[in-house]
């Protein structure tokens, strides 16, 4: 198993990327890594090159670069070369913490779409704050497509089902459609069409509409939404979690000695809360619908998150999720074409 890594992508690259890859190398003895980037900078932080090969890349796609233009013009960038290695069969998966738009463009234009998927979607794993056995859920799209059509959201449900079943090992995962109410007639016309399509599909365990306030309570195993809404919800959850932790800390520090003593007694509890809300522990965001695993982690990720994301990629490869999804789409060509026609005819 080989993973192609954009070693120059991210706020703390290449240091944290290299250190995270070394952690992953030590944790997963069956993985080899191709690190693409500026060789002299990577070597400064690489302590042991066992199962790690450095590939020189003369260019870097920066966070502020226009994504599609950068992918097309910076042919010798670490990101483009890593994606090309996957396309050419030199590696099984592509990982980066860099420019999100450029990662999406690399996955779409270099690695390529799975036949039958109109638009790939970005999926992320989020925590469920409950005491039961369920720990997290998958939401997609969270930002790959600002303009999302009915067919795209239907396909997100299908891809989410395969990811949750094969990688996360959830039996018969519950699919919910993010909406502004739980009633079947809620939302705009597109969301109503998606609702009816999912409700009529016997292969999908559709539980209906879900509201954003119920997401962290485990309302569904897979939450389907358009890319614009999904990205806004993801950032709202992240921002709320950070704000609440800062609010609690500020109140404790300004509350006098009694508050500080109480906080000291509850330090372990606060730590558990912070850990529960840290979705980076589950890995990165997956570009669903392309021919190989393409995974993007947060730009501010440190070495432990990089290591966790590599574990997630290993699960994807081991599970053969992408080949299974591809086989499903190939064997249901007529059914998927009927769904496209149905969408056109829905009033």
Short mmCIF file of C-alpha atoms in Angstrom, two decimals:
data_model
loop_
_atom_site.label_atom_id
_atom_site.label_comp_id
_atom_site.label_asym_id
_atom_site.label_seq_id
_atom_site.Cartn_x
_atom_site.Cartn_y
_atom_site.Cartn_z
CA UNK A 1 0.00 0.00 0.00
CA UNK A 2 1.44 3.37 -1.05
CA UNK A 3 0.14 6.81 -0.21
CA UNK A 4 1.18 9.91 -2.14
CA UNK A 5 1.57 12.90 0.20
CA UNK A 6 1.64 16.60 -0.60
CA UNK A 7 4.31 17.40 1.98
CA UNK A 8 4.16 21.16 1.33
CA UNK A 9 0.42 21.63 1.90
CA UNK A 10 -0.83 23.10 5.18
CA UNK A 11 -0.09 25.91 7.62
CA UNK A 12 2.71 23.96 9.32
CA UNK A 13 4.16 22.12 6.34
CA UNK A 14 6.45 20.42 5.87
CA UNK A 15 7.37 19.96 9.56
CA UNK A 16 4.04 18.67 10.92
CA UNK A 17 3.28 16.71 7.77
CA UNK A 18 6.62 14.89 7.88
CA UNK A 19 6.35 14.20 11.61
CA UNK A 20 2.79 12.93 11.16
CA UNK A 21 3.83 10.64 8.34
CA UNK A 22 6.57 9.19 10.54
CA UNK A 23 3.99 8.51 13.26
CA UNK A 24 1.78 6.79 10.67
CA UNK A 25 4.70 4.81 9.27
CA UNK A 26 5.46 3.47 12.75
CA UNK A 27 1.78 2.66 13.39
CA UNK A 28 1.06 0.97 10.04
CA UNK A 29 3.88 -1.34 8.91
CA UNK A 30 2.15 -2.22 5.63
CA UNK A 31 2.16 1.35 4.25
CA UNK A 32 4.84 3.07 2.18
CA UNK A 33 4.85 6.82 1.55
CA UNK A 34 5.84 9.05 -1.35
CA UNK A 35 6.49 12.56 -0.04
CA UNK A 36 6.32 15.22 -2.74
CA UNK A 37 7.89 18.60 -2.03
CA UNK A 38 11.08 20.59 -1.66
CA UNK A 39 13.63 17.90 -0.81
CA UNK A 40 15.92 20.08 1.32
CA UNK A 41 13.01 21.26 3.49
CA UNK A 42 11.56 17.79 3.95
CA UNK A 43 14.92 16.29 4.90
CA UNK A 44 15.32 18.80 7.74
CA UNK A 45 12.47 17.10 9.61
CA UNK A 46 12.72 13.50 8.41
CA UNK A 47 14.43 11.45 11.12
CA UNK A 48 14.05 8.00 9.57
CA UNK A 49 13.37 7.36 5.87
CA UNK A 50 12.24 3.77 6.34
CA UNK A 51 9.38 3.18 3.86
CA UNK A 52 9.42 6.89 3.02
CA UNK A 53 10.62 8.13 -0.37
CA UNK A 54 11.08 11.83 -1.10
CA UNK A 55 10.07 13.07 -4.54
CA UNK A 56 11.33 16.51 -5.56
CA UNK A 57 8.64 19.05 -6.48
CA UNK A 58 9.89 22.45 -7.60
CA UNK A 59 6.63 24.33 -7.01
CA UNK A 60 4.10 24.76 -4.21
CA UNK A 61 0.40 25.60 -4.53
CA UNK A 62 -0.22 28.25 -1.89
CA UNK A 63 -3.39 28.70 0.15
CA UNK A 64 -4.17 31.94 -1.67
CA UNK A 65 -3.75 30.55 -5.20
CA UNK A 66 -6.77 30.31 -7.50
CA UNK A 67 -7.40 26.54 -7.37
CA UNK A 68 -8.09 25.49 -10.96
CA UNK A 69 -5.52 27.87 -12.42
CA UNK A 70 -2.88 26.66 -9.95
CA UNK A 71 -3.49 22.99 -10.79
CA UNK A 72 -3.28 23.71 -14.51
CA UNK A 73 -0.20 25.94 -14.41
CA UNK A 74 1.89 24.56 -11.54
CA UNK A 75 2.54 21.17 -13.11
CA UNK A 76 5.62 20.59 -10.94
CA UNK A 77 3.88 21.41 -7.64
CA UNK A 78 3.87 18.92 -4.79
CA UNK A 79 0.08 18.62 -4.98
CA UNK A 80 -0.15 18.00 -8.72
CA UNK A 81 2.70 15.50 -8.72
CA UNK A 82 1.18 13.58 -5.79
CA UNK A 83 -2.20 13.38 -7.54
CA UNK A 84 -0.48 12.34 -10.78
CA UNK A 85 1.29 9.50 -8.95
CA UNK A 86 -2.13 8.11 -8.04
CA UNK A 87 -3.44 8.52 -11.57
CA UNK A 88 -0.44 6.66 -12.98
CA UNK A 89 -0.73 3.80 -10.47
CA UNK A 90 2.41 4.64 -8.48
CA UNK A 91 0.30 5.18 -5.34
CA UNK A 92 -3.09 4.04 -4.03
CA UNK A 93 -4.27 7.28 -2.41
CA UNK A 94 -3.61 11.02 -2.27
CA UNK A 95 -3.32 13.08 0.93
CA UNK A 96 -2.89 16.82 1.47
CA UNK A 97 -3.52 19.53 4.06
CA UNK A 98 -3.26 22.26 1.45
CA UNK A 99 -5.54 24.50 -0.59
CA UNK A 100 -9.00 22.84 -0.48
CA UNK A 101 -10.08 24.03 -3.91
CA UNK A 102 -6.85 22.84 -5.49
CA UNK A 103 -7.22 19.42 -3.84
CA UNK A 104 -10.73 19.13 -5.25
CA UNK A 105 -9.49 20.18 -8.69
CA UNK A 106 -6.62 17.68 -8.51
CA UNK A 107 -8.99 14.89 -7.59
CA UNK A 108 -11.46 15.79 -10.32
CA UNK A 109 -9.15 16.72 -13.22
CA UNK A 110 -6.14 14.50 -12.56
CA UNK A 111 -7.41 11.38 -10.76
CA UNK A 112 -10.87 11.57 -12.34
CA UNK A 113 -14.50 10.85 -11.51
CA UNK A 114 -16.02 7.42 -11.06
CA UNK A 115 -18.26 6.73 -14.04
CA UNK A 116 -21.86 7.39 -12.99
CA UNK A 117 -21.05 10.11 -10.44
CA UNK A 118 -21.88 13.54 -11.84
CA UNK A 119 -20.18 15.65 -9.16
CA UNK A 120 -17.90 14.39 -6.37
CA UNK A 121 -18.77 15.60 -2.88
CA UNK A 122 -16.66 16.33 0.17
CA UNK A 123 -17.51 14.18 3.19
CA UNK A 124 -16.38 14.73 6.76
CA UNK A 125 -16.89 12.80 9.99
CA UNK A 126 -18.36 14.66 12.94
CA UNK A 127 -18.86 13.66 16.58
CA UNK A 128 -22.08 12.57 18.22
CA UNK A 129 -22.35 13.87 21.78
CA UNK A 130 -24.18 10.97 23.43
CA UNK A 131 -23.36 8.18 25.88
CA UNK A 132 -24.41 5.34 23.59
CA UNK A 133 -22.22 3.32 21.28
CA UNK A 134 -22.52 5.69 18.32
CA UNK A 135 -19.50 7.97 18.19
CA UNK A 136 -19.81 9.92 14.96
CA UNK A 137 -21.67 10.53 11.71
CA UNK A 138 -20.79 11.47 8.13
CA UNK A 139 -21.99 14.64 6.41
CA UNK A 140 -21.67 15.46 2.70
CA UNK A 141 -21.32 17.65 0.73
CA UNK A 142 -19.43 20.08 3.01
CA UNK A 143 -18.01 22.36 0.38
CA UNK A 144 -17.06 20.72 -2.90
CA UNK A 145 -20.03 22.23 -4.77
CA UNK A 146 -21.70 25.53 -3.92
CA UNK A 147 -24.37 24.89 -6.56
CA UNK A 148 -25.81 21.44 -5.99
CA UNK A 149 -28.51 19.72 -8.03
CA UNK A 150 -31.08 17.12 -7.02
CA UNK A 151 -29.15 14.29 -8.69
CA UNK A 152 -25.96 15.28 -6.86
CA UNK A 153 -27.61 15.02 -3.44
CA UNK A 154 -29.12 11.65 -4.31
CA UNK A 155 -25.65 10.41 -5.30
CA UNK A 156 -24.19 11.81 -2.05
CA UNK A 157 -26.59 9.57 -0.16
CA UNK A 158 -25.46 6.58 -2.18
CA UNK A 159 -21.75 7.32 -1.69
CA UNK A 160 -22.28 8.10 2.00
CA UNK A 161 -23.94 4.74 2.43
CA UNK A 162 -20.96 2.92 0.92
CA UNK A 163 -18.45 4.88 2.97
CA UNK A 164 -20.31 4.43 6.26
CA UNK A 165 -21.00 0.73 5.66
CA UNK A 166 -17.57 -0.28 4.35
CA UNK A 167 -15.17 2.02 6.19
CA UNK A 168 -16.98 2.86 9.44
CA UNK A 169 -18.65 -0.58 9.62
CA UNK A 170 -22.14 0.75 10.36
CA UNK A 171 -24.79 -1.83 9.53
CA UNK A 172 -27.68 -0.47 7.44
CA UNK A 173 -26.76 3.20 8.09
CA UNK A 174 -29.55 5.75 8.56
CA UNK A 175 -29.61 8.49 5.92
CA UNK A 176 -31.08 11.89 6.78
CA UNK A 177 -31.61 14.95 4.57
CA UNK A 178 -30.58 18.23 6.22
CA UNK A 179 -33.55 20.58 6.07
CA UNK A 180 -35.32 23.38 7.94
CA UNK A 181 -37.88 21.02 9.44
CA UNK A 182 -38.58 17.31 9.78
CA UNK A 183 -41.85 17.28 7.83
CA UNK A 184 -41.71 15.78 4.32
CA UNK A 185 -42.93 18.99 2.67
CA UNK A 186 -40.27 21.25 4.23
CA UNK A 187 -37.59 23.05 2.25
CA UNK A 188 -37.33 24.36 -1.30
CA UNK A 189 -38.42 22.39 -4.35
CA UNK A 190 -35.03 20.71 -4.82
CA UNK A 191 -34.99 19.40 -1.25
CA UNK A 192 -38.54 18.10 -1.64
CA UNK A 193 -37.48 16.24 -4.79
CA UNK A 194 -34.47 14.74 -3.01
CA UNK A 195 -36.70 13.71 -0.11
CA UNK A 196 -39.10 11.86 -2.42
CA UNK A 197 -36.28 10.14 -4.32
CA UNK A 198 -34.63 8.85 -1.15
CA UNK A 199 -37.96 7.81 0.35
CA UNK A 200 -38.71 5.69 -2.73
CA UNK A 201 -35.27 3.99 -2.85
CA UNK A 202 -35.47 0.63 -1.07
CA UNK A 203 -31.66 0.29 -1.09
CA UNK A 204 -31.26 3.34 1.16
CA UNK A 205 -32.37 3.43 4.81
CA UNK A 206 -33.87 6.91 4.62
CA UNK A 207 -35.23 8.33 7.88
CA UNK A 208 -36.47 11.64 6.45
CA UNK A 209 -35.49 15.24 7.06
CA UNK A 210 -33.23 16.19 9.97
CA UNK A 211 -32.63 19.61 11.49
CA UNK A 212 -29.19 21.03 12.18
CA UNK A 213 -29.85 21.28 15.92
CA UNK A 214 -30.17 17.47 16.10
CA UNK A 215 -27.00 16.57 14.21
CA UNK A 216 -24.72 16.18 17.23
CA UNK A 217 -27.40 14.14 18.99
CA UNK A 218 -27.03 11.33 16.46
CA UNK A 219 -30.09 12.04 14.32
CA UNK A 220 -28.58 10.05 11.42
CA UNK A 221 -25.48 8.10 10.43
CA UNK A 222 -25.25 10.00 7.13
CA UNK A 223 -26.46 13.55 6.63
CA UNK A 224 -26.95 14.65 3.03
CA UNK A 225 -26.90 18.32 2.10
CA UNK A 226 -25.85 20.74 -0.60
CA UNK A 227 -22.26 22.00 -0.50
CA UNK A 228 -23.10 25.58 0.43
CA UNK A 229 -25.26 24.62 3.42
CA UNK A 230 -22.93 21.81 4.48
CA UNK A 231 -19.91 24.08 4.60
CA UNK A 232 -21.81 26.71 6.59
CA UNK A 233 -23.05 24.11 9.09
CA UNK A 234 -19.57 22.58 9.46
CA UNK A 235 -18.02 25.96 10.24
CA UNK A 236 -20.86 26.83 12.62
CA UNK A 237 -20.32 23.62 14.58
CA UNK A 238 -16.57 24.20 14.73
CA UNK A 239 -16.97 27.87 15.69
CA UNK A 240 -19.58 27.13 18.37
CA UNK A 241 -17.40 24.46 19.97
CA UNK A 242 -14.38 26.77 20.10
CA UNK A 243 -16.46 29.70 21.38
CA UNK A 244 -18.03 27.64 24.15
CA UNK A 245 -14.65 26.37 25.34
CA UNK A 246 -13.26 29.93 25.34
CA UNK A 247 -16.37 31.17 27.19
CA UNK A 248 -16.00 28.51 29.87
CA UNK A 249 -12.29 29.22 30.27
CA UNK A 250 -12.89 32.98 30.45
CA UNK A 251 -15.62 32.59 33.06
CA UNK A 252 -13.39 30.40 35.19
CA UNK A 253 -10.43 32.76 35.04
CA UNK A 254 -12.58 35.77 35.98
CA UNK A 255 -14.60 33.97 38.63
CA UNK A 256 -12.12 34.04 41.49
CA UNK A 257 -10.49 31.31 43.52
CA UNK A 258 -13.67 29.27 44.02
CA UNK A 259 -14.20 28.97 40.27
CA UNK A 260 -10.59 27.99 39.71
CA UNK A 261 -10.71 25.30 42.40
CA UNK A 262 -13.93 23.93 40.91
CA UNK A 263 -12.38 23.90 37.46
CA UNK A 264 -9.35 22.02 38.77
CA UNK A 265 -11.66 19.33 40.12
CA UNK A 266 -13.45 19.11 36.74
CA UNK A 267 -10.31 19.24 34.59
CA UNK A 268 -10.78 15.67 33.40
CA UNK A 269 -14.41 16.33 32.49
CA UNK A 270 -13.51 19.42 30.48
CA UNK A 271 -10.83 17.42 28.71
CA UNK A 272 -13.35 14.77 27.71
CA UNK A 273 -15.72 17.44 26.36
CA UNK A 274 -12.94 19.04 24.32
CA UNK A 275 -11.92 15.64 22.96
CA UNK A 276 -15.50 14.77 22.02
CA UNK A 277 -15.87 17.97 20.02
CA UNK A 278 -12.54 17.55 18.20
CA UNK A 279 -13.59 16.08 14.86
CA UNK A 280 -9.95 16.03 13.66
CA UNK A 281 -9.45 12.83 15.63
CA UNK A 282 -11.61 11.04 13.06
CA UNK A 283 -9.35 12.01 10.16
CA UNK A 284 -9.83 14.28 7.18
CA UNK A 285 -12.51 15.14 4.65
CA UNK A 286 -12.89 12.60 1.84
CA UNK A 287 -13.58 13.58 -1.76
CA UNK A 288 -16.26 11.04 -2.59
CA UNK A 289 -16.84 10.07 -6.21
CA UNK A 290 -13.28 9.93 -7.60
CA UNK A 291 -11.35 6.85 -8.71
CA UNK A 292 -9.01 6.65 -5.69
CA UNK A 293 -9.04 7.88 -2.09
CA UNK A 294 -8.45 11.64 -2.00
CA UNK A 295 -8.37 12.95 1.56
CA UNK A 296 -7.86 16.51 2.77
CA UNK A 297 -7.16 17.38 6.39
CA UNK A 298 -7.46 20.80 8.01
CA UNK A 299 -4.77 23.30 7.01
CA UNK A 300 -3.84 23.82 10.66
CA UNK A 301 -3.42 20.09 11.34
CA UNK A 302 -0.53 18.93 13.47
CA UNK A 303 1.28 15.59 13.37
CA UNK A 304 -1.27 13.53 15.40
CA UNK A 305 -4.10 14.56 13.06
CA UNK A 306 -1.97 13.67 10.03
CA UNK A 307 -1.37 10.24 11.54
CA UNK A 308 -5.12 9.76 12.21
CA UNK A 309 -5.95 10.72 8.64
CA UNK A 310 -3.51 8.16 7.27
CA UNK A 311 -5.32 5.55 9.37
CA UNK A 312 -8.57 6.64 7.77
CA UNK A 313 -7.06 6.29 4.28
CA UNK A 314 -5.80 2.81 5.16
CA UNK A 315 -9.35 1.81 6.16
CA UNK A 316 -10.65 3.08 2.82
CA UNK A 317 -8.11 1.08 0.85
CA UNK A 318 -8.53 -2.06 2.96
CA UNK A 319 -12.32 -1.93 2.64
CA UNK A 320 -12.23 -1.68 -1.17
CA UNK A 321 -15.05 0.83 -0.85
CA UNK A 322 -14.29 2.63 -4.10
CA UNK A 323 -14.15 -0.53 -6.20
CA UNK A 324 -17.37 -1.78 -4.57
CA UNK A 325 -19.10 1.53 -5.33
CA UNK A 326 -17.80 1.40 -8.90
CA UNK A 327 -19.12 -2.15 -9.33
CA UNK A 328 -22.51 -1.10 -7.93
CA UNK A 329 -22.79 1.83 -10.34
CA UNK A 330 -21.80 -0.35 -13.30
CA UNK A 331 -24.40 -2.97 -12.42
CA UNK A 332 -27.19 -0.41 -11.87
CA UNK A 333 -26.70 1.71 -14.98
CA UNK A 334 -30.31 1.32 -16.13
CA UNK A 335 -31.72 2.06 -12.67
CA UNK A 336 -29.59 5.21 -12.32
CA UNK A 337 -30.68 6.38 -15.77
CA UNK A 338 -34.32 5.91 -14.73
CA UNK A 339 -33.67 8.06 -11.66
CA UNK A 340 -32.23 10.81 -13.87
CA UNK A 341 -35.37 10.71 -16.00
CA UNK A 342 -37.54 10.74 -12.87
CA UNK A 343 -35.80 13.87 -11.63
CA UNK A 344 -36.52 15.63 -14.91
CA UNK A 345 -40.22 14.76 -14.68
CA UNK A 346 -40.80 15.63 -11.00
CA UNK A 347 -42.98 18.73 -10.77
#
